[in-house]
mmCIF file of C-alpha atoms in Angstrom:
data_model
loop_
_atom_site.group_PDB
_atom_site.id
_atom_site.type_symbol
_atom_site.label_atom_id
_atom_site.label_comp_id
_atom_site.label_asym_id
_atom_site.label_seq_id
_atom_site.Cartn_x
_atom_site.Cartn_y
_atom_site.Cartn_z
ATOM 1 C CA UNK A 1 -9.498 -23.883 -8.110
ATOM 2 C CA UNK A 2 -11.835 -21.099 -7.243
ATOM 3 C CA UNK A 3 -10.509 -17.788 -6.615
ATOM 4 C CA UNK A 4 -13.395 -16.176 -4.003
ATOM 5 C CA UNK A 5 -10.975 -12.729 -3.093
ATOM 6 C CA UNK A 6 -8.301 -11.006 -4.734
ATOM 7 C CA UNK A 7 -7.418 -7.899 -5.850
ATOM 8 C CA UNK A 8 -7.415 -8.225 -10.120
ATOM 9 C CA UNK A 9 -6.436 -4.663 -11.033
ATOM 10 C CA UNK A 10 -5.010 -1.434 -9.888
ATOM 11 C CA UNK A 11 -5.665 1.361 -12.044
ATOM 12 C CA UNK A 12 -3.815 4.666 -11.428
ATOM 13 C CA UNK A 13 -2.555 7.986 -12.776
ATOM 14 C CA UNK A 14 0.105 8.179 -9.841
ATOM 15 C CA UNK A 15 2.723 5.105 -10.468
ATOM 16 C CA UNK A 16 4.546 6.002 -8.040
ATOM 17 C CA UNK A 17 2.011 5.300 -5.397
ATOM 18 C CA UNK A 18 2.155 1.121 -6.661
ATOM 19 C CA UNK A 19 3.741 -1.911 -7.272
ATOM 20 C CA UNK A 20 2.939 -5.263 -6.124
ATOM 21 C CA UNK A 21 1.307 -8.571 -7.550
ATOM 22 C CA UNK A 22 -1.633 -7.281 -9.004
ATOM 23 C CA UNK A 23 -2.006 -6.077 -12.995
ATOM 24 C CA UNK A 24 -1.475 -2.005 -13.162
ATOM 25 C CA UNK A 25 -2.867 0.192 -15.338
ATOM 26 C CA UNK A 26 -1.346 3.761 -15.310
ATOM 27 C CA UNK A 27 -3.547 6.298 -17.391
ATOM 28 C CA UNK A 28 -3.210 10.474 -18.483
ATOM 29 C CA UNK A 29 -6.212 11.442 -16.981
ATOM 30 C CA UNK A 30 -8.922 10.947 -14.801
ATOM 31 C CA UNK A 31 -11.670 10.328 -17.543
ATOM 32 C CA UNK A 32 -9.076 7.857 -18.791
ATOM 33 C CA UNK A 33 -8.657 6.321 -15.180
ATOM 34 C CA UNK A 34 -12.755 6.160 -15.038
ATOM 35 C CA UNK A 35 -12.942 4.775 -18.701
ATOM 36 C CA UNK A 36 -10.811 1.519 -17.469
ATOM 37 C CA UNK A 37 -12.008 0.872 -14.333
ATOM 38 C CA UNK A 38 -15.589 0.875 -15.793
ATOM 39 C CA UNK A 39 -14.510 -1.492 -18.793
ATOM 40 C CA UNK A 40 -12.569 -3.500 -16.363
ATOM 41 C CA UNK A 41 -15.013 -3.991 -14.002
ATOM 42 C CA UNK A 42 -17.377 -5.370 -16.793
ATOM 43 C CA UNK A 43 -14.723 -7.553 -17.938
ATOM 44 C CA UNK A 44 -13.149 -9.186 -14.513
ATOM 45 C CA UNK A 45 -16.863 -9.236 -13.318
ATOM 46 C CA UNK A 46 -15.471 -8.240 -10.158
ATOM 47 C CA UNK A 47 -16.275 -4.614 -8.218
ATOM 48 C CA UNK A 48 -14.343 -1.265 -8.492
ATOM 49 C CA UNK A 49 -13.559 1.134 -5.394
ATOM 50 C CA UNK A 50 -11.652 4.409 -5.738
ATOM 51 C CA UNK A 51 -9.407 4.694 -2.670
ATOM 52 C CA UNK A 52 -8.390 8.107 -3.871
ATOM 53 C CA UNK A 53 -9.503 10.485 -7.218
ATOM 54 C CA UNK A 54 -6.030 8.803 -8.559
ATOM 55 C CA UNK A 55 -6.210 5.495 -7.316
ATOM 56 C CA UNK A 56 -8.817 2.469 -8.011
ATOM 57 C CA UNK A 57 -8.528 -1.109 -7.756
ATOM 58 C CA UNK A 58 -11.144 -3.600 -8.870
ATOM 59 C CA UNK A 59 -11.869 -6.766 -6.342
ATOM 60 C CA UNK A 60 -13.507 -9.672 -6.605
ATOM 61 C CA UNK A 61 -15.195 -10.724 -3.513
#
């Protein structure tokens, strides 16, 4: 099986603004927010995109 799109992570400092299927990372701070999507981006080898300054999710397309 061969995943080709899915959202992997949602990273956040505003909880209340998820839930859902996807792994969710809530963090203090921006810097911290930045510092995770970076490393998880690396690690998932899949794409970040900031929908808002407190809300990014990383893709894999």
């Amino acid at each position: 099986m061969n995943i080709e799109k899915a959202v992997l992570a949602v990273i956040t400092t505003n909880p209340s603004k998820v839930n859902g299927g996807a792994p969710i990372f809530i963090c203090e701070s921006k810097k911290e927010l930045e510092t995770f999507a970076a490393n998880l981006e690396a690690i998932t080898d899949g794409i970040v995109h900031s929908l808002s300054e407190e809300l990014y999710i990383i893709v894999k397309h």
